[in-house]
Tab-separated table of C-alpha atoms and ligand atoms in Angstrom:
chain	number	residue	atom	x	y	z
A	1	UNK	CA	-19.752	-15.692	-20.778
A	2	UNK	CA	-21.336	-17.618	-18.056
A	3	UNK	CA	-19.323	-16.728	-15.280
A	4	UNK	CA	-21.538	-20.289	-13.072
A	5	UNK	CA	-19.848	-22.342	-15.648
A	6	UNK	CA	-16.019	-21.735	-14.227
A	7	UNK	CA	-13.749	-23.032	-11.198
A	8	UNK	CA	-11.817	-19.890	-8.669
A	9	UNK	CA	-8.397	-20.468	-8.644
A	10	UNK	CA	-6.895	-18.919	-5.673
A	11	UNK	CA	-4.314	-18.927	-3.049
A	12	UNK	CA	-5.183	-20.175	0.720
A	13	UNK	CA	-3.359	-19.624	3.629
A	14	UNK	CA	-4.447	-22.139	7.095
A	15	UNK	CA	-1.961	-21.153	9.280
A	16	UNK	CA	1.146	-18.056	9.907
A	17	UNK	CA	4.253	-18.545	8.529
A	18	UNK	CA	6.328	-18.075	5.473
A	19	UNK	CA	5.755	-18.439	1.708
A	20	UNK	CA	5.736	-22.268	1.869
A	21	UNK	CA	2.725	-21.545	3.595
A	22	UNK	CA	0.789	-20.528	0.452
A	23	UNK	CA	-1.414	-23.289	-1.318
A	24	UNK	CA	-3.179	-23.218	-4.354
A	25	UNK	CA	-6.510	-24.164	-3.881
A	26	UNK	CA	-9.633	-24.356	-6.274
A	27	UNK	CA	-13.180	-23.264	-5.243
A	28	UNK	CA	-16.763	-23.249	-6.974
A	29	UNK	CA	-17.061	-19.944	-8.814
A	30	UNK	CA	-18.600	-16.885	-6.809
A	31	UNK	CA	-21.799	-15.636	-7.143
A	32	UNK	CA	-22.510	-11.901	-6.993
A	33	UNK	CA	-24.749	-11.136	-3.729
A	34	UNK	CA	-27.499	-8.079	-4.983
A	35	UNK	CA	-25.376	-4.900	-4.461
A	36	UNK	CA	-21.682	-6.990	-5.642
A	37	UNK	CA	-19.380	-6.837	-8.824
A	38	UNK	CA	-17.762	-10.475	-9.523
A	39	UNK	CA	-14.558	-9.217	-10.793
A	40	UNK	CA	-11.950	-11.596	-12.789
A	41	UNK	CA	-8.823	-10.673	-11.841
A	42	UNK	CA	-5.605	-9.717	-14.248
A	43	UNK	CA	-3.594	-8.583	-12.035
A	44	UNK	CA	-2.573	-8.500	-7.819
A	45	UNK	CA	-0.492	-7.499	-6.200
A	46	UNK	CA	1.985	-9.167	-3.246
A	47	UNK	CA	3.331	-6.079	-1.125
A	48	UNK	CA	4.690	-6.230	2.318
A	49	UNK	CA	1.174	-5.782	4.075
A	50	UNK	CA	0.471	-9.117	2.347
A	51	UNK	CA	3.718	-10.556	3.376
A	52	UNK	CA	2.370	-9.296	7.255
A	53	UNK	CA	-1.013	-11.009	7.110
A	54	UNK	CA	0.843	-14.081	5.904
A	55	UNK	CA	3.307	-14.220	8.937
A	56	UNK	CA	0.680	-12.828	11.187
A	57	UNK	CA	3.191	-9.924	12.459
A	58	UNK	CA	2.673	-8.277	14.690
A	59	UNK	CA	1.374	-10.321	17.019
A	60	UNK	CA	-1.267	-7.354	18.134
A	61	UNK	CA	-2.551	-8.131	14.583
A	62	UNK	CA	-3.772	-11.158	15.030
A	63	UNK	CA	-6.826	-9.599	17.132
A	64	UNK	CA	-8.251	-8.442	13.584
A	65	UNK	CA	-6.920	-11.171	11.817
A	66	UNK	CA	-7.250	-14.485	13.705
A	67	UNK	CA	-5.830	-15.064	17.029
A	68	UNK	CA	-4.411	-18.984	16.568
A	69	UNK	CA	-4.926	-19.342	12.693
A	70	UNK	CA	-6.120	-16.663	9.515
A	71	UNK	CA	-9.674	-15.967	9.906
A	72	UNK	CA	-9.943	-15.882	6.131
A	73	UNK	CA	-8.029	-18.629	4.178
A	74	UNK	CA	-7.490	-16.455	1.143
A	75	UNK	CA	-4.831	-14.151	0.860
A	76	UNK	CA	-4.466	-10.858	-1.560
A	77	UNK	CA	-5.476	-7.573	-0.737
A	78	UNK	CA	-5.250	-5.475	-4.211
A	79	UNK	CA	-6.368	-5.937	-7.799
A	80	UNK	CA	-7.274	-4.761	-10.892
A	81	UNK	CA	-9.432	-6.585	-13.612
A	82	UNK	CA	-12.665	-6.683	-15.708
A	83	UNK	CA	-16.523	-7.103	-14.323
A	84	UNK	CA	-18.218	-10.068	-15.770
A	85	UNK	CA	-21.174	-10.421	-13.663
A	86	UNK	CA	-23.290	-7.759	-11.486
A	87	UNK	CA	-25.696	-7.868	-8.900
A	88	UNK	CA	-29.473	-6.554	-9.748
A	89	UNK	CA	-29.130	-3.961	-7.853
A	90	UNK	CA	-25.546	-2.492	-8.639
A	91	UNK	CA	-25.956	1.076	-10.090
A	92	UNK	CA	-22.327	1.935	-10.410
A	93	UNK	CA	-20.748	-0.863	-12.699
A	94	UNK	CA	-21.266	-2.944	-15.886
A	95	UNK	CA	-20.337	-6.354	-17.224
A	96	UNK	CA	-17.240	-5.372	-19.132
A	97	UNK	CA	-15.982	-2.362	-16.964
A	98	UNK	CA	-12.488	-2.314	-16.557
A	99	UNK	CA	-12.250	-1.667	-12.767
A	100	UNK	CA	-9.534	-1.922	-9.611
A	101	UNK	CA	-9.852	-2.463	-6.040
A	102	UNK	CA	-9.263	-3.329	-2.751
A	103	UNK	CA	-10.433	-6.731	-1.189
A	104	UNK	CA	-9.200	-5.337	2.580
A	105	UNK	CA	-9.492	-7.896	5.625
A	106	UNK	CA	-11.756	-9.932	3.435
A	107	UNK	CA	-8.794	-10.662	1.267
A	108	UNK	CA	-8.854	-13.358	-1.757
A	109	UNK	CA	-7.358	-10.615	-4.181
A	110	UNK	CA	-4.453	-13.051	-5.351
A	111	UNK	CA	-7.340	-15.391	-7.154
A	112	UNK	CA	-8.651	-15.752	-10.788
A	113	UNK	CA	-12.027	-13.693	-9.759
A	114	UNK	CA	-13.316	-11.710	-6.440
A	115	UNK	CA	-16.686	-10.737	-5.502
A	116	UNK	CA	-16.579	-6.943	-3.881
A	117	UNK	CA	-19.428	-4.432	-3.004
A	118	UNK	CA	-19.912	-2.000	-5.040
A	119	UNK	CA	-20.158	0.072	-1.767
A	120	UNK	CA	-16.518	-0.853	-0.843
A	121	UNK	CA	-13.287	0.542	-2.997
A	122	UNK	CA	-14.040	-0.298	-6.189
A	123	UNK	CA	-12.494	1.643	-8.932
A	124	UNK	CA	-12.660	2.658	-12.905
A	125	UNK	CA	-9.511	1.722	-13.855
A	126	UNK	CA	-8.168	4.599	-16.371
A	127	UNK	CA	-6.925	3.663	-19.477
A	128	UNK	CA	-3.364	5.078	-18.677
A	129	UNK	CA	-2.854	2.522	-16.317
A	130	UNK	CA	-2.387	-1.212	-16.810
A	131	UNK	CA	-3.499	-3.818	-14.763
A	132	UNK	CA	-0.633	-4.167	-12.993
A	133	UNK	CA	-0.226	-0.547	-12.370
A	134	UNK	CA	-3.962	-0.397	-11.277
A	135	UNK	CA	-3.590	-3.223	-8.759
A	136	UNK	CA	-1.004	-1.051	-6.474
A	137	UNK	CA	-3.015	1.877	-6.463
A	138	UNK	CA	-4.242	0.722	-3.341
A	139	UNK	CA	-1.019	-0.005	-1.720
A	140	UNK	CA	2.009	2.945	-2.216
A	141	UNK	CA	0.078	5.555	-3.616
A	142	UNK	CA	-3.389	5.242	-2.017
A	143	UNK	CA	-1.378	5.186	1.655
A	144	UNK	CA	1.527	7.564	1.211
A	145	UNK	CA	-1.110	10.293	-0.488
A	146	UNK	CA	-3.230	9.999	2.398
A	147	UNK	CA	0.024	10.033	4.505
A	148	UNK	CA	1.127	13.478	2.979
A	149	UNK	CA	-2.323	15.154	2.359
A	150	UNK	CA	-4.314	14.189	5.239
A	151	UNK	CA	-1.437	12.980	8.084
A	152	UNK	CA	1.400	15.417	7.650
A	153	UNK	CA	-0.506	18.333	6.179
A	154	UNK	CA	1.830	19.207	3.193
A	155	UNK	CA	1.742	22.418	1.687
A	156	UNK	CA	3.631	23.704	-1.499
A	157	UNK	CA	7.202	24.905	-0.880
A	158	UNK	CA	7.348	22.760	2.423
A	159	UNK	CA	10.738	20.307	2.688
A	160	UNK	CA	9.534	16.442	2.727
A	161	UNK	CA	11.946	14.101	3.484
A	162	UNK	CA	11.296	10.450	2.355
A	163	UNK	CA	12.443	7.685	4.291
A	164	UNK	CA	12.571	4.207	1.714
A	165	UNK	CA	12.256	6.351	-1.144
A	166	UNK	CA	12.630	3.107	-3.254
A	167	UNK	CA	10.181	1.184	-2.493
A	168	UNK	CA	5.943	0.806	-3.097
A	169	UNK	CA	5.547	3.985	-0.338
A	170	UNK	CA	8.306	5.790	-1.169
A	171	UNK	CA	8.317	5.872	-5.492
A	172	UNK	CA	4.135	6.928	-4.765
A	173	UNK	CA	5.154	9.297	-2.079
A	174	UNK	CA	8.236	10.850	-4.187
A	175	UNK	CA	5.732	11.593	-6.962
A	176	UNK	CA	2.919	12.654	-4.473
A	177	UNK	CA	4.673	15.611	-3.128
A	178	UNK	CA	6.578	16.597	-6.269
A	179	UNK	CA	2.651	17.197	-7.355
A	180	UNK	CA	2.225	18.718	-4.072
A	181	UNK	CA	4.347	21.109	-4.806
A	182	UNK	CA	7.018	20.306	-1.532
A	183	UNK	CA	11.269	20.100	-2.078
A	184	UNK	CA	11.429	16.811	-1.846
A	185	UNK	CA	14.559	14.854	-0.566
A	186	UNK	CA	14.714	11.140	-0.289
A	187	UNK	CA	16.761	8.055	0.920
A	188	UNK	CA	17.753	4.840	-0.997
A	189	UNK	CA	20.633	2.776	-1.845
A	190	UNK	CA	23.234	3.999	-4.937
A	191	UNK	CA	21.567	1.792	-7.329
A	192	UNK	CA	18.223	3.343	-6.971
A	193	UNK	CA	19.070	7.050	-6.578
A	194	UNK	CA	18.934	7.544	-10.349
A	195	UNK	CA	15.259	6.241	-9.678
A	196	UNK	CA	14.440	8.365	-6.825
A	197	UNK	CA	15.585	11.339	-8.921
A	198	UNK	CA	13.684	10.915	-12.079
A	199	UNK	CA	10.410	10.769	-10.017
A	200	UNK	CA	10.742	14.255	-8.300
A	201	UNK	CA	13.321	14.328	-5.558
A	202	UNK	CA	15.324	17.066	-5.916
A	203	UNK	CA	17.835	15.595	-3.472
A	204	UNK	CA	18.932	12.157	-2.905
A	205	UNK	CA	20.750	10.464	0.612
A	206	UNK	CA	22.466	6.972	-0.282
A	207	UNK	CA	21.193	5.726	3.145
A	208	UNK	CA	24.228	3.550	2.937
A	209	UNK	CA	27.053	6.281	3.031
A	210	UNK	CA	25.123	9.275	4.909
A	211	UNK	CA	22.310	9.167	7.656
A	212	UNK	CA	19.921	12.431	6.897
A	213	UNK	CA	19.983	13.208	10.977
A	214	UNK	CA	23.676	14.585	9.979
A	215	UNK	CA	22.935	16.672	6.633
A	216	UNK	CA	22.734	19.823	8.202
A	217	UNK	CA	19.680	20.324	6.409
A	218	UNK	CA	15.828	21.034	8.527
A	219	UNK	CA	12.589	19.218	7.159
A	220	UNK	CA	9.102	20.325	7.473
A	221	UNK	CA	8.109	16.066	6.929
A	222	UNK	CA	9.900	13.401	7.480
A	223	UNK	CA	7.716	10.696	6.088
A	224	UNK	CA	9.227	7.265	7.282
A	225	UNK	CA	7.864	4.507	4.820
A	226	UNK	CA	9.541	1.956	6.791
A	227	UNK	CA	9.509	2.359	9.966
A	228	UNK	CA	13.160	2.629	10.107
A	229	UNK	CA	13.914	5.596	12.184
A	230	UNK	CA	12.348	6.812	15.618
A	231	UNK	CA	10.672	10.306	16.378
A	232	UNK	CA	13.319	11.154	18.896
A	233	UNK	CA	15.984	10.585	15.384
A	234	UNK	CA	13.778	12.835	13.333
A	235	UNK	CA	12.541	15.591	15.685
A	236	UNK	CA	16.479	17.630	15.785
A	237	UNK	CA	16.180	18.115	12.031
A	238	UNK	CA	12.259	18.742	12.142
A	239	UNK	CA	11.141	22.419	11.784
A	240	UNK	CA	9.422	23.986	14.480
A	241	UNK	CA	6.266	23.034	13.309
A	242	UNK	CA	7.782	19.534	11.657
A	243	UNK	CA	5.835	16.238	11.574
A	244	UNK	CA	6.984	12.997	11.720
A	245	UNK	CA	4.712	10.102	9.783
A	246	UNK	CA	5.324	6.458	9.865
A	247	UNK	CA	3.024	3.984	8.150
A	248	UNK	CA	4.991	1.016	10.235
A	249	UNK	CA	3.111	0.570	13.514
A	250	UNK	CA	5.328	0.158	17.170
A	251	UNK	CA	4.902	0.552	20.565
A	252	UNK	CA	7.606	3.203	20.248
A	253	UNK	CA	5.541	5.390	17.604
A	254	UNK	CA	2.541	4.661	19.386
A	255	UNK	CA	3.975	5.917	22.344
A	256	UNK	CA	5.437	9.466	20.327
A	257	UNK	CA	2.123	9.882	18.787
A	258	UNK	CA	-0.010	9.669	22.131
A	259	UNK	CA	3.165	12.650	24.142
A	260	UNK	CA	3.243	14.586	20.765
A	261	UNK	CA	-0.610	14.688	20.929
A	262	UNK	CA	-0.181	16.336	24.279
A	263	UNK	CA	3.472	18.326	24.369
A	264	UNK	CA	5.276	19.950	22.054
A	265	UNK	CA	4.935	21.447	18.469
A	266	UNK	CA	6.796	18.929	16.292
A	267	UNK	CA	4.166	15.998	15.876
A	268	UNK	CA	4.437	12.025	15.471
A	269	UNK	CA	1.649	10.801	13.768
A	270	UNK	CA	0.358	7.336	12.692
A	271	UNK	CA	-2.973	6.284	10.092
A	272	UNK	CA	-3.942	2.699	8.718
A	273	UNK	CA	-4.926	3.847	5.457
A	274	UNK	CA	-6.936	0.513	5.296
A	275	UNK	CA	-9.126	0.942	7.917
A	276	UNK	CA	-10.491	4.745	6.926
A	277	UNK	CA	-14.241	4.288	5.783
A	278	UNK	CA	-14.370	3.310	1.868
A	279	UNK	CA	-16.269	6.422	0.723
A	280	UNK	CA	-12.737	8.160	2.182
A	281	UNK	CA	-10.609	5.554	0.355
A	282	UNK	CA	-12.580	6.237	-2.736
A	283	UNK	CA	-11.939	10.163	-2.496
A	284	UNK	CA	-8.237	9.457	-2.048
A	285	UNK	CA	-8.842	7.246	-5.494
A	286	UNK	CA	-10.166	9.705	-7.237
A	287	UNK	CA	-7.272	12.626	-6.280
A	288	UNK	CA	-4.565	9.399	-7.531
A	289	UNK	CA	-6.579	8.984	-10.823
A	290	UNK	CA	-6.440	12.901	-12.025
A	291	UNK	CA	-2.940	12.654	-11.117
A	292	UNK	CA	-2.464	9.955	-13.479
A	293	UNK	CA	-4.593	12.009	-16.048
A	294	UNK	CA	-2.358	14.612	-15.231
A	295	UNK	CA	0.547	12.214	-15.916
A	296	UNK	CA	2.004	13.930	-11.964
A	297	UNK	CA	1.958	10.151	-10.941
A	298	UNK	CA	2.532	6.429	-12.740
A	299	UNK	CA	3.383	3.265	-9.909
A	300	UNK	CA	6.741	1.485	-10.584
A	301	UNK	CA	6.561	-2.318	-11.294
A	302	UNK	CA	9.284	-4.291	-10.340
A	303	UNK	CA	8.776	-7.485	-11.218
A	304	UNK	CA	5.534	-9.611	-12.081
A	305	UNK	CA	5.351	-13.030	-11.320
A	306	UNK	CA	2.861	-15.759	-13.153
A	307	UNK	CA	-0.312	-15.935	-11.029
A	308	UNK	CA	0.940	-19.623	-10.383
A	309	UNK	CA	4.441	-18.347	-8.994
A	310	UNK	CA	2.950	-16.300	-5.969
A	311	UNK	CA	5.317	-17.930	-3.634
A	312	UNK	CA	8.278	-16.702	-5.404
A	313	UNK	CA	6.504	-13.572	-5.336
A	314	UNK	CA	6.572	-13.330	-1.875
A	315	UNK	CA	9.845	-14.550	-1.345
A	316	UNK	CA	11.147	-11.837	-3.415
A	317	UNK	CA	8.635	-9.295	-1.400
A	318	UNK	CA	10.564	-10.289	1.651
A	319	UNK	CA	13.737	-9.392	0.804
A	320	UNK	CA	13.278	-6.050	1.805
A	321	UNK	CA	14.911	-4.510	-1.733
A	322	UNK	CA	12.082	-4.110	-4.421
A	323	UNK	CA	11.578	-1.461	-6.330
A	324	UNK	CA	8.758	-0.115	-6.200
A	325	UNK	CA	5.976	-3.402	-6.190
A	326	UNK	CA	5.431	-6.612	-7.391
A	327	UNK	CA	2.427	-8.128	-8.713
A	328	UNK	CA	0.891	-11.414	-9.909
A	329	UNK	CA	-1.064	-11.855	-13.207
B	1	NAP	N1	-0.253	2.190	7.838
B	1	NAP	C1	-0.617	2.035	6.556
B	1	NAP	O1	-1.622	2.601	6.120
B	1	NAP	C2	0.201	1.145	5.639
B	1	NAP	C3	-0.292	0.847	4.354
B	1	NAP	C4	0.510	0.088	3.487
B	1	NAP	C5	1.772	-0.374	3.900
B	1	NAP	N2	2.187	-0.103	5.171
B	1	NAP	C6	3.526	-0.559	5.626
B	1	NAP	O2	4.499	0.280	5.024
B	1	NAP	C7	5.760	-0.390	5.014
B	1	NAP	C8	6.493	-0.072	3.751
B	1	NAP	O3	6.060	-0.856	2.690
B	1	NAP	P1	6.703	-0.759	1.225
B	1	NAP	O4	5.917	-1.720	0.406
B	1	NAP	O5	6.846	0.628	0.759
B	1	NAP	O6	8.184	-1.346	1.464
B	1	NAP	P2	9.112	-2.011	0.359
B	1	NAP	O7	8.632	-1.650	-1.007
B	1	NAP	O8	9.293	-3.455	0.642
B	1	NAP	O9	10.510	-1.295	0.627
B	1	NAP	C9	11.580	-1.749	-0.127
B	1	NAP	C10	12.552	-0.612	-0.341
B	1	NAP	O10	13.119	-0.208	0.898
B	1	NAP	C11	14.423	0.262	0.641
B	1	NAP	N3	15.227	0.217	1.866
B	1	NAP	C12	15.590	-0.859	2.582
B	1	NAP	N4	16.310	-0.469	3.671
B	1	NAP	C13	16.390	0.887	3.616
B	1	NAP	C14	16.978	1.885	4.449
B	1	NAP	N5	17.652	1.570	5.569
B	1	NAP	N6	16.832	3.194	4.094
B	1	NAP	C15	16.164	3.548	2.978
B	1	NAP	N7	15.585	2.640	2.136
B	1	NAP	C16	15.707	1.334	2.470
B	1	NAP	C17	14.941	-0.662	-0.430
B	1	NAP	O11	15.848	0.047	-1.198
B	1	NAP	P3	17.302	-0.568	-1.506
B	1	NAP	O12	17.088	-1.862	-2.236
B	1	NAP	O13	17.887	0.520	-2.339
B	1	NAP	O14	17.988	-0.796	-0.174
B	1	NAP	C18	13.680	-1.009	-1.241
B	1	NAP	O15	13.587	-0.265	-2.433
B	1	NAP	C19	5.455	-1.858	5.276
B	1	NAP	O16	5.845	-2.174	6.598
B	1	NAP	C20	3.939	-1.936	5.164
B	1	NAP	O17	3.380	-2.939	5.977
B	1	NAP	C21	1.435	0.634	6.054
């Protein structure tokens, strides 16, 4: 196909706010620049950092992201799809690879086709994941693995306590440190604990009926996917040595992270799995792909949404309850 011949169909967002924000907009197709992929796109996917660059929260934020208005109209962040065009000089991809990846702060991955180095994260997509599976790899289980490998330092045998079990962090991070070889214990609401169970966690805590600071029982991690507790809640049931990671960015954490740095042996620690360089995103890529292979790890869908309902998407993204992700295609 002549990939000069077609429109991009994507979504734009001018200015924070909500989902009524979103606008469809239609652009002349991309061209790949000498070392790109031009990538169409079967499936996105909408998750809550999305939902942040949207809304422009936090504020602090908008120093990366555009101080009055989005520095980059598009939004989208994640997909998976099929290379139709190359650069001369890419040396890792084909026209008709099957590949996923992450568009980052340049964004545009909610669109009909992306352009993306072949230098940044840019993925074979194995067969044992679909398209919609593929386009979250970059979300859940790309962050919570390098949450649990490289931020709390799991080892085998060691008690990991997931905070939002339920949701795109929590079903990735379940499975992560079931593979990891940890006890793993996590937190949801009654209808999801059957969920929670079935992907590793040996014990469940219906966050609505018991809070896990009273359980009696001591955790080596206490990985908080959504920011919703404090290091000062965690650190009586940490173990001497216990660390407490949060994904969810506050002046509180930041503050725990910088006095744990200095005092103390239980730790608060903090990474944005975005920003690490892409040759370290692409390592963490290739860990979450054997575990597929090894079928230790499969991303829940919730819902997905035509590519033409992304607002819906979003609104449903916002509620706060999904299962696991939610993806356009
Ligand atoms: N720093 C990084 O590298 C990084 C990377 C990616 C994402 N993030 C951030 O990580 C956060 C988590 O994102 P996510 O996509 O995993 O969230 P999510 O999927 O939207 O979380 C939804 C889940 O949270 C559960 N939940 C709600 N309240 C709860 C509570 N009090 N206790 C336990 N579970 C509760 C819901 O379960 P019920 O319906 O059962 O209540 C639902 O399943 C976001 O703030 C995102 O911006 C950070």
């Amino acid at each position: 196909m002549n990939a000069t011949t077609q429109t991009l169909n994507a979504w734009s967002i001018s200015s924070y706010g909500g989902p009524e924000q979103l606008q469809p907009v239609t652009r002349p197709m991309l061209t790949p620049a000498p070392t790109e992929v031009l990538i169409r796109i079967h499936a996105s996917a909408v998750s809550r950092a999305d939902g942040m660059m949207r809304a422009g929260t936090p504020r602090f934020a908008r120093l990366f992201l555009g101080l009055r208005r989005p520095k980059h109209d598009l939004i989208g962040t994640c997909l998976s799809g099929e290379v139709i065009a190359t650069g001369h000089a890419v040396s890792r991809f084909s026209v008709g690879d099957q590949v996923y990846g992450m568009s980052g702060l340049s964004f545009g991955a909610n669109a009909s086709h992306i352009c993306l180095d072949e230098g940044d994260v840019v993925m074979h997509k194995p067969d044992a994941l679909s398209h919609a599976e593929a386009a979250v790899m970059g979300d859940g289980p790309c962050t919570s693995l390098n949450f649990l490998q490289n931020v709390a330092e799991v080892r085998p045998g060691e008690k990991v306590l997931v905070l939002g079990a339920a949701g795109s962090l929590g079903t990735a991070a379940v499975q992560i440190a079931a593979a990891m070889g940890a006890e793993v214990t996590g937190t949801c609401s009654a209808r999801n604990a059957g969920l929670v169970a079935s992907l590793g966690a040996s014990h469940v805590i219906d966050y609505a009926t018991e809070d896990f600071a009273r359980s009696g029982q001591r955790y080596d991690v206490i990985y908080d996917t959504l920011g919703i507790s404090s290091f000062g809640k965690a650190k009586p049931v940490l173990t001497r040595t216990g660390r407490y990671v949060c994904p969810v960015l506050s002046f509180g954490l930041l503050f725990s992270v910088l006095r744990t740095g200095l005092l103390g042996q239980r730790k608060a620690r903090f990474s944005a799995t975005g920003m690490l360089k892409p040759e370290d995103q692409r390592a963490l890529h290739r860990q979450l792909i054997e575990m597929v292979e090894a079928d230790k790890l499969a991303p829940v869908i919730d819902r997905t949404y035509p590519f033409e309902q992304l607002v819906e998407a979003h609104r449903y993204m916002e509620t706060g309850h999904k299962r696991g992700n939610v993806v356009v295609a």
